[in-house]
Coordinates of C-alpha atoms and ligand atoms in Angstrom, one line a residue:
M11 CA 112.2 -65.5 -7.7
P12 CA 115.5 -65.6 -5.9
D13 CA 116.7 -68.9 -7.3
H14 CA 115.4 -68.4 -10.9
I15 CA 117.3 -66.7 -13.7
T16 CA 115.6 -65.0 -16.7
I17 CA 117.9 -64.3 -19.7
A18 CA 116.8 -61.9 -22.4
V19 CA 118.2 -62.8 -25.9
T20 CA 118.1 -60.6 -29.0
K21 CA 115.8 -61.5 -31.9
G22 CA 117.1 -62.2 -35.4
D23 CA 117.7 -65.6 -37.0
R24 CA 121.5 -65.6 -37.2
I25 CA 122.1 -63.8 -33.9
V26 CA 119.7 -66.0 -32.0
A27 CA 121.5 -69.2 -33.3
Q28 CA 124.8 -67.7 -32.0
Q29 CA 123.4 -66.8 -28.6
L30 CA 121.8 -70.2 -28.2
A31 CA 125.1 -72.0 -29.2
L32 CA 126.8 -70.2 -26.3
L33 CA 124.0 -71.0 -23.9
A34 CA 124.0 -74.6 -25.0
Q35 CA 127.6 -74.8 -23.8
L36 CA 126.3 -74.0 -20.4
G37 CA 123.7 -76.8 -20.6
I38 CA 120.9 -74.2 -21.3
E39 CA 118.7 -75.3 -24.2
P40 CA 115.2 -74.0 -24.8
H41 CA 112.3 -76.6 -25.1
D42 CA 111.0 -74.8 -28.2
D43 CA 112.7 -73.5 -31.4
L44 CA 113.1 -69.8 -30.8
T45 CA 113.2 -69.1 -34.5
K46 CA 110.0 -70.9 -35.3
S47 CA 107.8 -70.5 -32.2
R48 CA 105.5 -67.5 -31.7
K49 CA 106.2 -67.7 -28.0
L50 CA 108.2 -65.0 -26.3
V51 CA 109.0 -66.8 -23.1
F52 CA 110.8 -70.1 -23.2
T53 CA 111.5 -72.7 -20.5
T54 CA 114.8 -74.5 -20.9
S55 CA 116.6 -77.8 -20.0
R56 CA 117.7 -76.0 -16.8
E57 CA 114.6 -75.7 -14.6
D58 CA 116.0 -72.6 -13.0
V59 CA 116.6 -70.7 -16.3
S60 CA 114.1 -69.2 -18.7
L61 CA 114.6 -67.1 -21.8
L62 CA 112.8 -64.1 -23.2
L63 CA 113.1 -63.3 -26.9
L64 CA 113.1 -59.5 -27.5
R65 CA 114.4 -56.8 -29.8
G66 CA 117.9 -55.6 -28.8
S67 CA 116.7 -52.3 -27.4
D68 CA 114.0 -54.0 -25.4
V69 CA 116.6 -56.5 -24.0
A70 CA 118.3 -53.4 -22.4
T71 CA 115.0 -52.1 -21.0
Y72 CA 113.9 -55.5 -19.5
V73 CA 117.3 -55.9 -17.9
E74 CA 117.4 -52.3 -16.6
H75 CA 114.0 -52.9 -14.9
G76 CA 115.0 -56.2 -13.5
I77 CA 112.4 -58.3 -15.4
A78 CA 115.3 -60.1 -17.0
D79 CA 118.4 -60.8 -14.8
L80 CA 120.7 -61.1 -17.7
G81 CA 120.6 -60.0 -21.3
M82 CA 122.5 -60.3 -24.6
A83 CA 122.4 -57.3 -26.8
G84 CA 124.6 -55.5 -29.4
K85 CA 126.9 -52.7 -28.3
D86 CA 125.3 -50.5 -31.0
V87 CA 121.9 -50.9 -29.3
L88 CA 123.4 -50.4 -25.8
L89 CA 125.1 -47.1 -26.9
E90 CA 121.7 -45.9 -28.2
H91 CA 120.0 -47.0 -25.0
G92 CA 122.4 -45.0 -22.8
E93 CA 124.3 -47.9 -21.1
Q94 CA 122.7 -47.1 -17.7
G95 CA 121.0 -49.3 -15.2
Y96 CA 123.0 -52.5 -15.8
Y97 CA 126.5 -53.9 -15.7
Q98 CA 128.3 -55.0 -18.8
P99 CA 130.7 -57.7 -17.6
L100 CA 131.4 -59.6 -20.8
D101 CA 132.0 -59.2 -24.5
L102 CA 130.3 -62.3 -26.1
K103 CA 132.2 -61.5 -29.3
L104 CA 129.1 -62.4 -31.5
G105 CA 127.9 -60.3 -34.4
Q106 CA 131.2 -58.4 -34.7
C107 CA 131.0 -55.3 -36.9
R108 CA 131.7 -51.6 -36.8
I109 CA 129.7 -48.3 -36.7
M110 CA 131.1 -46.1 -39.5
V111 CA 130.6 -42.9 -41.3
A112 CA 130.0 -43.6 -45.0
G113 CA 129.5 -41.4 -48.0
L114 CA 129.3 -41.6 -51.8
Q115 CA 132.4 -42.8 -53.5
D116 CA 132.3 -39.9 -55.9
E117 CA 131.2 -37.3 -53.4
A118 CA 130.5 -33.7 -54.6
P119 CA 132.0 -30.9 -52.6
L120 CA 130.3 -30.7 -49.2
P121 CA 128.7 -27.7 -47.5
G122 CA 130.0 -26.5 -44.1
R123 CA 127.1 -28.2 -42.2
L124 CA 126.4 -31.8 -43.1
K125 CA 123.2 -33.7 -43.1
I126 CA 123.8 -37.2 -41.5
A127 CA 121.2 -39.9 -41.9
T128 CA 121.3 -42.7 -39.3
K129 CA 119.3 -44.8 -36.9
F130 CA 122.1 -44.4 -34.3
V131 CA 121.1 -40.8 -33.4
R132 CA 122.7 -40.7 -30.0
T133 CA 126.0 -42.3 -31.2
A134 CA 126.2 -39.9 -34.2
K135 CA 125.4 -36.8 -32.2
Q136 CA 128.1 -37.7 -29.6
Y137 CA 130.7 -38.5 -32.3
Y138 CA 130.3 -35.1 -34.1
A139 CA 129.8 -33.2 -30.8
E140 CA 133.2 -34.6 -29.5
R141 CA 134.8 -33.2 -32.6
G142 CA 133.1 -29.8 -32.5
I143 CA 131.4 -30.4 -35.8
Q144 CA 127.9 -29.1 -36.3
V145 CA 125.6 -31.5 -38.2
D146 CA 121.9 -32.0 -38.8
I147 CA 120.9 -35.6 -37.9
I148 CA 118.1 -37.2 -39.9
K149 CA 116.6 -40.2 -38.2
L150 CA 115.9 -43.3 -40.4
Y151 CA 114.8 -46.8 -39.4
G152 CA 116.4 -48.7 -42.3
A153 CA 118.0 -48.6 -45.8
M154 CA 120.4 -45.9 -44.6
E155 CA 122.5 -46.3 -47.8
L156 CA 119.7 -44.8 -49.9
A157 CA 120.0 -41.4 -48.1
P158 CA 123.3 -40.1 -49.9
V159 CA 122.2 -41.7 -53.2
T160 CA 118.9 -39.8 -53.2
G161 CA 120.3 -36.6 -51.7
L162 CA 118.4 -36.9 -48.4
A163 CA 121.7 -36.7 -46.5
H164 CA 125.4 -36.1 -47.3
R165 CA 126.6 -39.0 -45.2
I166 CA 125.3 -41.9 -43.1
V167 CA 126.3 -43.4 -39.8
D168 CA 125.6 -47.1 -40.1
I169 CA 126.8 -50.6 -39.2
V170 CA 129.4 -52.1 -41.6
E171 CA 130.3 -55.8 -41.5
T172 CA 131.8 -56.8 -44.8
G173 CA 131.2 -53.5 -46.6
N174 CA 129.2 -55.2 -49.3
T175 CA 126.0 -53.2 -48.7
L176 CA 127.9 -49.9 -49.0
K177 CA 129.7 -51.0 -52.1
A178 CA 126.5 -52.2 -53.8
N179 CA 125.1 -48.7 -53.3
G180 CA 128.2 -46.8 -54.5
L181 CA 129.2 -45.8 -51.0
V182 CA 132.5 -46.1 -49.1
A183 CA 133.3 -46.2 -45.4
M184 CA 135.1 -43.1 -44.4
E185 CA 135.5 -42.9 -40.6
H186 CA 135.5 -45.6 -37.9
I187 CA 133.3 -44.6 -34.9
C188 CA 133.4 -47.8 -32.8
D189 CA 133.6 -51.6 -32.8
V190 CA 130.3 -53.5 -32.1
S191 CA 129.7 -57.0 -30.8
T192 CA 127.1 -58.6 -28.6
R193 CA 127.6 -57.9 -24.9
L194 CA 126.3 -59.6 -21.7
I195 CA 124.4 -57.2 -19.5
V196 CA 123.3 -57.8 -15.9
N197 CA 120.7 -56.1 -13.8
K198 CA 122.4 -54.4 -10.9
T199 CA 120.1 -55.6 -8.1
A200 CA 120.0 -59.1 -9.4
M201 CA 123.8 -59.1 -9.4
K202 CA 123.6 -58.5 -5.6
I203 CA 120.8 -60.7 -4.6
K204 CA 121.6 -63.6 -7.0
Y205 CA 125.3 -63.2 -6.9
G206 CA 126.3 -66.9 -6.6
I207 CA 124.2 -68.2 -9.6
I208 CA 124.8 -65.1 -11.8
N209 CA 128.6 -65.1 -11.2
A210 CA 128.7 -68.8 -12.0
L211 CA 126.9 -68.1 -15.3
I212 CA 129.2 -65.2 -16.2
E213 CA 132.3 -67.4 -15.6
Q214 CA 130.8 -70.2 -17.6
L215 CA 130.0 -67.8 -20.4
R216 CA 133.5 -66.3 -20.2
Q217 CA 134.9 -69.8 -20.7
A218 CA 132.5 -70.6 -23.6
V219 CA 133.5 -67.4 -25.4
D220 CA 137.2 -68.1 -24.9
Ligands
AMP9 P1 127.7 -55.6 -44.8 O1 127.1 -55.5 -46.1 O2 128.3 -57.0 -44.5 O3 128.7 -54.5 -44.5 O4 126.5 -55.5 -43.7 C1 125.9 -54.2 -43.5 C2 124.4 -54.3 -43.3 O5 124.1 -55.5 -42.5 C3 124.0 -53.1 -42.6 O6 122.9 -52.6 -43.3 C4 123.6 -53.6 -41.2 O7 122.4 -53.0 -40.8 C5 123.5 -55.1 -41.3 N1 124.4 -55.7 -40.2 C6 125.5 -56.4 -40.5 N2 126.1 -56.9 -39.4 C7 125.3 -56.5 -38.4 C8 125.2 -56.7 -36.9 N3 126.2 -57.4 -36.3 N4 124.2 -56.2 -36.2 C9 123.3 -55.5 -36.9 N5 123.2 -55.3 -38.2 C10 124.2 -55.8 -38.9

């Protein structure tokens, strides 16, 4: 619909609350509680705006294909998705953390070719390729910290916020790969055909972030 805007937001209790707080500053408030409802599509206090509740990587896919006009997703997820098919006009500065290489505090001497466990396969591959370092990447879906402890991998590439999770598992952060925060993404076609309304929303969000 030319005068309707669909915004995809990333699932997760804490991150949903932060995204909704930003949208509330624009007068956009969902009619149902996103954290309690089983719904995935939400009407809002603004008749021309609806919300979709999705996993971060699906936010990128829905925006890329134009089902959602706008999306809010973590930079970590966008890097893995490939950052194609949408604009990234604004850093929403939510969920700020870093992607880091971490290893055991008392690390044994390492072989020439490291095993790296991560769920950020693309980011890790690119990081080591840029440095000309050959590694074997082991894809995991969670509990990355366990990999060096059990000997599955020598090091991990993972998200670090406070560093408490690493510390609790006898690991230390060793190399900084990139900073991560939630970004606003915009479908390229929607940006053209709904320019007025989308540009107004971006500017309102920019002010809300500042
Ligand atoms: P911390 O112990 O504070 O360093 O948090 C690290 C753990 O929390 C990691 O296992 C991450 O998966 C998760 N985490 C922390 N912050 C974020 C974030 N902004 N986005 C996604 N996961 C996060």
